[in-house]
Backbone atoms as SQL, in Angstrom:
CREATE TABLE atoms (id INTEGER PRIMARY KEY, chain TEXT, resi INTEGER, resn TEXT, atom TEXT, x REAL, y REAL, z REAL);
INSERT INTO atoms VALUES
  (1, 'A', 1, 'MET', 'N', 114.709, -9.029, 77.033),
  (2, 'A', 1, 'MET', 'CA', 115.584, -8.494, 78.060),
  (3, 'A', 1, 'MET', 'C', 114.872, -7.315, 78.709),
  (4, 'A', 2, 'SER', 'N', 114.912, -7.254, 80.033),
  (5, 'A', 2, 'SER', 'CA', 114.171, -6.216, 80.724),
  (6, 'A', 2, 'SER', 'C', 115.036, -5.420, 81.694),
  (7, 'A', 3, 'THR', 'N', 116.261, -5.171, 81.321),
  (8, 'A', 3, 'THR', 'CA', 117.137, -4.378, 82.178),
  (9, 'A', 3, 'THR', 'C', 116.725, -2.916, 82.062),
  (10, 'A', 4, 'LYS', 'N', 116.417, -2.318, 83.198),
  (11, 'A', 4, 'LYS', 'CA', 116.052, -0.907, 83.203),
  (12, 'A', 4, 'LYS', 'C', 116.898, -0.206, 84.237),
  (13, 'A', 5, 'LYS', 'N', 117.447, 0.931, 83.863),
  (14, 'A', 5, 'LYS', 'CA', 118.204, 1.718, 84.832),
  (15, 'A', 5, 'LYS', 'C', 117.236, 2.347, 85.812),
  (16, 'A', 6, 'MET', 'N', 117.572, 2.255, 87.065),
  (17, 'A', 6, 'MET', 'CA', 116.686, 2.725, 88.118),
  (18, 'A', 6, 'MET', 'C', 117.275, 3.961, 88.821),
  (19, 'A', 7, 'GLY', 'N', 118.004, 4.791, 88.149),
  (20, 'A', 7, 'GLY', 'CA', 118.598, 5.959, 88.776),
  (21, 'A', 7, 'GLY', 'C', 119.803, 5.590, 89.621),
  (22, 'A', 8, 'SER', 'N', 120.806, 6.375, 89.576),
  (23, 'A', 8, 'SER', 'CA', 122.061, 6.221, 90.314),
  (24, 'A', 8, 'SER', 'C', 122.686, 4.838, 90.159),
  (25, 'A', 9, 'GLY', 'N', 122.599, 4.269, 88.960),
  (26, 'A', 9, 'GLY', 'CA', 123.302, 3.037, 88.670),
  (27, 'A', 9, 'GLY', 'C', 122.565, 1.747, 89.004),
  (28, 'A', 10, 'TRP', 'N', 121.369, 1.815, 89.532),
  (29, 'A', 10, 'TRP', 'CA', 120.617, 0.605, 89.877),
  (30, 'A', 10, 'TRP', 'C', 120.099, -0.063, 88.618),
  (31, 'A', 11, 'LEU', 'N', 120.162, -1.389, 88.595),
  (32, 'A', 11, 'LEU', 'CA', 119.617, -2.163, 87.493),
  (33, 'A', 11, 'LEU', 'C', 118.538, -3.089, 88.030),
  (34, 'A', 12, 'LYS', 'N', 117.461, -3.220, 87.273),
  (35, 'A', 12, 'LYS', 'CA', 116.434, -4.200, 87.631),
  (36, 'A', 12, 'LYS', 'C', 116.885, -5.538, 87.069),
  (37, 'A', 13, 'ILE', 'N', 117.042, -6.527, 87.915),
  (38, 'A', 13, 'ILE', 'CA', 117.500, -7.842, 87.483),
  (39, 'A', 13, 'ILE', 'C', 116.325, -8.806, 87.595),
  (40, 'A', 14, 'SER', 'N', 115.860, -9.266, 86.425),
  (41, 'A', 14, 'SER', 'CA', 114.719, -10.173, 86.422),
  (42, 'A', 14, 'SER', 'C', 114.949, -11.396, 85.551),
  (43, 'A', 15, 'SER', 'N', 116.162, -11.580, 85.093),
  (44, 'A', 15, 'SER', 'CA', 116.484, -12.756, 84.288),
  (45, 'A', 15, 'SER', 'C', 117.974, -13.045, 84.421),
  (46, 'A', 16, 'PRO', 'N', 118.379, -14.257, 84.058),
  (47, 'A', 16, 'PRO', 'CA', 119.813, -14.556, 84.091),
  (48, 'A', 16, 'PRO', 'C', 120.627, -13.611, 83.194),
  (49, 'A', 17, 'GLU', 'N', 120.036, -13.199, 82.097),
  (50, 'A', 17, 'GLU', 'CA', 120.734, -12.279, 81.196),
  (51, 'A', 17, 'GLU', 'C', 120.980, -10.927, 81.876),
  (52, 'A', 18, 'ASP', 'N', 119.984, -10.448, 82.618),
  (53, 'A', 18, 'ASP', 'CA', 120.149, -9.192, 83.360),
  (54, 'A', 18, 'ASP', 'C', 121.265, -9.328, 84.404),
  (55, 'A', 19, 'LEU', 'N', 121.296, -10.478, 85.066),
  (56, 'A', 19, 'LEU', 'CA', 122.340, -10.724, 86.063),
  (57, 'A', 19, 'LEU', 'C', 123.714, -10.746, 85.410),
  (58, 'A', 20, 'GLN', 'N', 123.801, -11.371, 84.239),
  (59, 'A', 20, 'GLN', 'CA', 125.082, -11.398, 83.516),
  (60, 'A', 20, 'GLN', 'C', 125.555, -9.991, 83.207),
  (61, 'A', 21, 'LYS', 'N', 124.650, -9.128, 82.769),
  (62, 'A', 21, 'LYS', 'CA', 125.044, -7.755, 82.437),
  (63, 'A', 21, 'LYS', 'C', 125.542, -7.007, 83.663),
  (64, 'A', 22, 'ALA', 'N', 124.862, -7.191, 84.798),
  (65, 'A', 22, 'ALA', 'CA', 125.294, -6.522, 86.029),
  (66, 'A', 22, 'ALA', 'C', 126.655, -7.041, 86.470),
  (67, 'A', 23, 'LEU', 'N', 126.839, -8.356, 86.411),
  (68, 'A', 23, 'LEU', 'CA', 128.127, -8.940, 86.789),
  (69, 'A', 23, 'LEU', 'C', 129.232, -8.476, 85.853),
  (70, 'A', 24, 'THR', 'N', 128.929, -8.370, 84.572),
  (71, 'A', 24, 'THR', 'CA', 129.914, -7.891, 83.598),
  (72, 'A', 24, 'THR', 'C', 130.353, -6.472, 83.936),
  (73, 'A', 25, 'ARG', 'N', 129.403, -5.624, 84.332),
  (74, 'A', 25, 'ARG', 'CA', 129.748, -4.252, 84.715),
  (75, 'A', 25, 'ARG', 'C', 130.705, -4.249, 85.900),
  (76, 'A', 26, 'MET', 'N', 130.417, -5.087, 86.901),
  (77, 'A', 26, 'MET', 'CA', 131.276, -5.138, 88.081),
  (78, 'A', 26, 'MET', 'C', 132.656, -5.691, 87.744),
  (79, 'A', 27, 'LEU', 'N', 132.698, -6.736, 86.908),
  (80, 'A', 27, 'LEU', 'CA', 133.986, -7.304, 86.497),
  (81, 'A', 27, 'LEU', 'C', 134.819, -6.267, 85.749),
  (82, 'A', 28, 'ASN', 'N', 134.168, -5.521, 84.858),
  (83, 'A', 28, 'ASN', 'CA', 134.890, -4.487, 84.111),
  (84, 'A', 28, 'ASN', 'C', 135.423, -3.389, 85.017),
  (85, 'A', 29, 'LYS', 'N', 134.651, -3.023, 86.046),
  (86, 'A', 29, 'LYS', 'CA', 135.130, -2.003, 86.987),
  (87, 'A', 29, 'LYS', 'C', 136.381, -2.483, 87.715),
  (88, 'A', 30, 'ILE', 'N', 136.388, -3.765, 88.090),
  (89, 'A', 30, 'ILE', 'CA', 137.574, -4.313, 88.749),
  (90, 'A', 30, 'ILE', 'C', 138.763, -4.275, 87.798),
  (91, 'A', 31, 'LEU', 'N', 138.549, -4.668, 86.552),
  (92, 'A', 31, 'LEU', 'CA', 139.642, -4.695, 85.579),
  (93, 'A', 31, 'LEU', 'C', 140.178, -3.300, 85.271),
  (94, 'A', 32, 'MET', 'N', 139.336, -2.279, 85.393),
  (95, 'A', 32, 'MET', 'CA', 139.755, -0.914, 85.067),
  (96, 'A', 32, 'MET', 'C', 140.405, -0.199, 86.248),
  (97, 'A', 33, 'CYS', 'N', 140.348, -0.776, 87.447),
  (98, 'A', 33, 'CYS', 'CA', 140.949, -0.092, 88.592),
  (99, 'A', 33, 'CYS', 'C', 142.475, -0.158, 88.503),
  (100, 'A', 34, 'GLU', 'N', 143.139, 0.648, 89.311),
  (101, 'A', 34, 'GLU', 'CA', 144.593, 0.757, 89.254),
  (102, 'A', 34, 'GLU', 'C', 145.301, -0.562, 89.541),
  (103, 'A', 35, 'ASP', 'N', 144.800, -1.312, 90.514),
  (104, 'A', 35, 'ASP', 'CA', 145.445, -2.566, 90.901),
  (105, 'A', 35, 'ASP', 'C', 144.399, -3.689, 90.941),
  (106, 'A', 36, 'PRO', 'N', 144.044, -4.257, 89.772),
  (107, 'A', 36, 'PRO', 'CA', 143.015, -5.290, 89.750),
  (108, 'A', 36, 'PRO', 'C', 143.402, -6.549, 90.522),
  (109, 'A', 37, 'VAL', 'N', 144.707, -6.805, 90.676),
  (110, 'A', 37, 'VAL', 'CA', 145.154, -7.993, 91.406),
  (111, 'A', 37, 'VAL', 'C', 144.714, -7.909, 92.873),
  (112, 'A', 38, 'MET', 'N', 144.595, -6.713, 93.386),
  (113, 'A', 38, 'MET', 'CA', 144.154, -6.525, 94.759),
  (114, 'A', 38, 'MET', 'C', 142.738, -7.075, 94.963),
  (115, 'A', 39, 'HIS', 'N', 141.950, -7.129, 93.893),
  (116, 'A', 39, 'HIS', 'CA', 140.565, -7.591, 93.947),
  (117, 'A', 39, 'HIS', 'C', 140.408, -8.969, 93.313),
  (118, 'A', 40, 'ALA', 'N', 141.463, -9.757, 93.276),
  (119, 'A', 40, 'ALA', 'CA', 141.437, -11.054, 92.593),
  (120, 'A', 40, 'ALA', 'C', 140.378, -11.990, 93.167),
  (121, 'A', 41, 'GLY', 'N', 140.227, -12.036, 94.472),
  (122, 'A', 41, 'GLY', 'CA', 139.233, -12.904, 95.095),
  (123, 'A', 41, 'GLY', 'C', 137.822, -12.506, 94.720),
  (124, 'A', 42, 'ARG', 'N', 137.550, -11.216, 94.771),
  (125, 'A', 42, 'ARG', 'CA', 136.225, -10.705, 94.378),
  (126, 'A', 42, 'ARG', 'C', 135.982, -10.986, 92.904),
  (127, 'A', 43, 'PHE', 'N', 137.003, -10.785, 92.065),
  (128, 'A', 43, 'PHE', 'CA', 136.876, -11.040, 90.633),
  (129, 'A', 43, 'PHE', 'C', 136.535, -12.511, 90.387),
  (130, 'A', 44, 'ALA', 'N', 137.241, -13.420, 91.077),
  (131, 'A', 44, 'ALA', 'CA', 136.993, -14.855, 90.895),
  (132, 'A', 44, 'ALA', 'C', 135.572, -15.215, 91.302),
  (133, 'A', 45, 'SER', 'N', 135.093, -14.640, 92.385),
  (134, 'A', 45, 'SER', 'CA', 133.737, -14.911, 92.849),
  (135, 'A', 45, 'SER', 'C', 132.701, -14.411, 91.844),
  (136, 'A', 46, 'LEU', 'N', 132.901, -13.198, 91.344),
  (137, 'A', 46, 'LEU', 'CA', 131.977, -12.639, 90.355),
  (138, 'A', 46, 'LEU', 'C', 132.032, -13.417, 89.045),
  (139, 'A', 47, 'ALA', 'N', 133.216, -13.841, 88.643),
  (140, 'A', 47, 'ALA', 'CA', 133.349, -14.617, 87.406),
  (141, 'A', 47, 'ALA', 'C', 132.617, -15.950, 87.546),
  (142, 'A', 48, 'ASN', 'N', 132.688, -16.556, 88.717),
  (143, 'A', 48, 'ASN', 'CA', 131.963, -17.796, 88.970),
  (144, 'A', 48, 'ASN', 'C', 130.452, -17.563, 88.905),
  (145, 'A', 49, 'ALA', 'N', 129.990, -16.475, 89.490),
  (146, 'A', 49, 'ALA', 'CA', 128.562, -16.142, 89.437),
  (147, 'A', 49, 'ALA', 'C', 128.125, -15.893, 87.998),
  (148, 'A', 50, 'TRP', 'N', 128.965, -15.216, 87.204),
  (149, 'A', 50, 'TRP', 'CA', 128.643, -14.970, 85.793),
  (150, 'A', 50, 'TRP', 'C', 128.509, -16.291, 85.036),
  (151, 'A', 51, 'THR', 'N', 129.446, -17.215, 85.291),
  (152, 'A', 51, 'THR', 'CA', 129.420, -18.522, 84.632),
  (153, 'A', 51, 'THR', 'C', 128.126, -19.268, 84.975),
  (154, 'A', 52, 'ASN', 'N', 127.733, -19.233, 86.245),
  (155, 'A', 52, 'ASN', 'CA', 126.495, -19.897, 86.651),
  (156, 'A', 52, 'ASN', 'C', 125.266, -19.249, 86.015),
  (157, 'A', 53, 'ALA', 'N', 125.243, -17.923, 85.929),
  (158, 'A', 53, 'ALA', 'CA', 124.126, -17.225, 85.284),
  (159, 'A', 53, 'ALA', 'C', 124.066, -17.576, 83.808),
  (160, 'A', 54, 'HIS', 'N', 125.217, -17.673, 83.175),
  (161, 'A', 54, 'HIS', 'CA', 125.255, -18.020, 81.752),
  (162, 'A', 54, 'HIS', 'C', 124.759, -19.451, 81.545),
  (163, 'A', 55, 'ARG', 'N', 125.150, -20.352, 82.415),
  (164, 'A', 55, 'ARG', 'CA', 124.688, -21.741, 82.329),
  (165, 'A', 55, 'ARG', 'C', 123.166, -21.793, 82.469),
  (166, 'A', 56, 'LEU', 'N', 122.611, -21.042, 83.412),
  (167, 'A', 56, 'LEU', 'CA', 121.167, -21.004, 83.613),
  (168, 'A', 56, 'LEU', 'C', 120.473, -20.442, 82.377),
  (169, 'A', 57, 'PHE', 'N', 121.041, -19.393, 81.778),
  (170, 'A', 57, 'PHE', 'CA', 120.483, -18.804, 80.563),
  (171, 'A', 57, 'PHE', 'C', 120.450, -19.837, 79.432),
  (172, 'A', 58, 'LEU', 'N', 121.531, -20.587, 79.260),
  (173, 'A', 58, 'LEU', 'CA', 121.575, -21.608, 78.215),
  (174, 'A', 58, 'LEU', 'C', 120.573, -22.720, 78.483),
  (175, 'A', 59, 'GLU', 'N', 120.433, -23.113, 79.748),
  (176, 'A', 59, 'GLU', 'CA', 119.467, -24.155, 80.097),
  (177, 'A', 59, 'GLU', 'C', 118.047, -23.699, 79.816),
  (178, 'A', 60, 'GLU', 'N', 117.728, -22.430, 80.082),
  (179, 'A', 60, 'GLU', 'CA', 116.394, -21.902, 79.790),
  (180, 'A', 60, 'GLU', 'C', 116.107, -21.959, 78.294),
  (181, 'A', 61, 'GLU', 'N', 117.096, -21.594, 77.483),
  (182, 'A', 61, 'GLU', 'CA', 116.924, -21.662, 76.030),
  (183, 'A', 61, 'GLU', 'C', 116.708, -23.098, 75.576),
  (184, 'A', 62, 'GLU', 'N', 117.471, -24.014, 76.137),
  (185, 'A', 62, 'GLU', 'CA', 117.370, -25.420, 75.764),
  (186, 'A', 62, 'GLU', 'C', 115.999, -25.983, 76.151),
  (187, 'A', 63, 'ILE', 'N', 115.511, -25.646, 77.333),
  (188, 'A', 63, 'ILE', 'CA', 114.204, -26.119, 77.774),
  (189, 'A', 63, 'ILE', 'C', 113.100, -25.555, 76.879),
  (190, 'A', 64, 'ALA', 'N', 113.217, -24.294, 76.495),
  (191, 'A', 64, 'ALA', 'CA', 112.224, -23.692, 75.603),
  (192, 'A', 64, 'ALA', 'C', 112.216, -24.406, 74.251),
  (193, 'A', 65, 'ALA', 'N', 113.380, -24.753, 73.732),
  (194, 'A', 65, 'ALA', 'CA', 113.460, -25.468, 72.451),
  (195, 'A', 65, 'ALA', 'C', 112.839, -26.858, 72.573),
  (196, 'A', 66, 'ILE', 'N', 113.077, -27.529, 73.686),
  (197, 'A', 66, 'ILE', 'CA', 112.488, -28.857, 73.895),
  (198, 'A', 66, 'ILE', 'C', 110.968, -28.757, 73.981),
  (199, 'A', 67, 'LYS', 'N', 110.458, -27.732, 74.665),
  (200, 'A', 67, 'LYS', 'CA', 109.007, -27.540, 74.763),
  (201, 'A', 67, 'LYS', 'C', 108.395, -27.307, 73.385),
  (202, 'A', 68, 'GLN', 'N', 109.058, -26.520, 72.553),
  (203, 'A', 68, 'GLN', 'CA', 108.559, -26.266, 71.194),
  (204, 'A', 68, 'GLN', 'C', 108.502, -27.564, 70.400),
  (205, 'A', 69, 'ARG', 'N', 109.536, -28.381, 70.484),
  (206, 'A', 69, 'ARG', 'CA', 109.555, -29.649, 69.765),
  (207, 'A', 69, 'ARG', 'C', 108.466, -30.583, 70.283),
  (208, 'A', 70, 'LEU', 'N', 108.257, -30.612, 71.571),
  (209, 'A', 70, 'LEU', 'CA', 107.213, -31.442, 72.173),
  (210, 'A', 70, 'LEU', 'C', 105.830, -30.978, 71.715),
  (211, 'A', 71, 'ASP', 'N', 105.604, -29.672, 71.709),
  (212, 'A', 71, 'ASP', 'CA', 104.321, -29.140, 71.234),
  (213, 'A', 71, 'ASP', 'C', 104.068, -29.520, 69.792),
  (214, 'A', 72, 'ALA', 'N', 105.117, -29.444, 68.950),
  (215, 'A', 72, 'ALA', 'CA', 104.983, -29.810, 67.541),
  (216, 'A', 72, 'ALA', 'C', 104.646, -31.293, 67.397),
  (217, 'A', 73, 'LEU', 'N', 105.247, -32.141, 68.214),
  (218, 'A', 73, 'LEU', 'CA', 104.956, -33.571, 68.178),
  (219, 'A', 73, 'LEU', 'C', 103.530, -33.868, 68.647),
  (220, 'A', 74, 'GLU', 'N', 103.075, -33.147, 69.683),
  (221, 'A', 74, 'GLU', 'CA', 101.731, -33.367, 70.186),
  (222, 'A', 74, 'GLU', 'C', 100.665, -32.934, 69.195),
  (223, 'A', 75, 'GLN', 'N', 100.968, -31.932, 68.379),
  (224, 'A', 75, 'GLN', 'CA', 100.001, -31.448, 67.392),
  (225, 'A', 75, 'GLN', 'C', 99.833, -32.406, 66.221),
  (226, 'A', 76, 'LYS', 'N', 100.825, -33.242, 65.991),
  (227, 'A', 76, 'LYS', 'CA', 100.765, -34.190, 64.869),
  (228, 'A', 76, 'LYS', 'C', 99.902, -35.355, 65.164);
């Protein structure tokens, strides 16, 4: 994970995991505001983006596992 704070709240996003963390921060800010229902559309959009980032993260892990298994088979 390579999330680095860049001063005044900036995050360096270089992986799906970094994106998930940034989206989580924004979702939490919406939930902590006085009237989160007022931001329901924004919340839904961010939640959808988080879901897509999480799916991409899982796919990357799965592809890495498949590559490891393939390498092991090729070595035999």
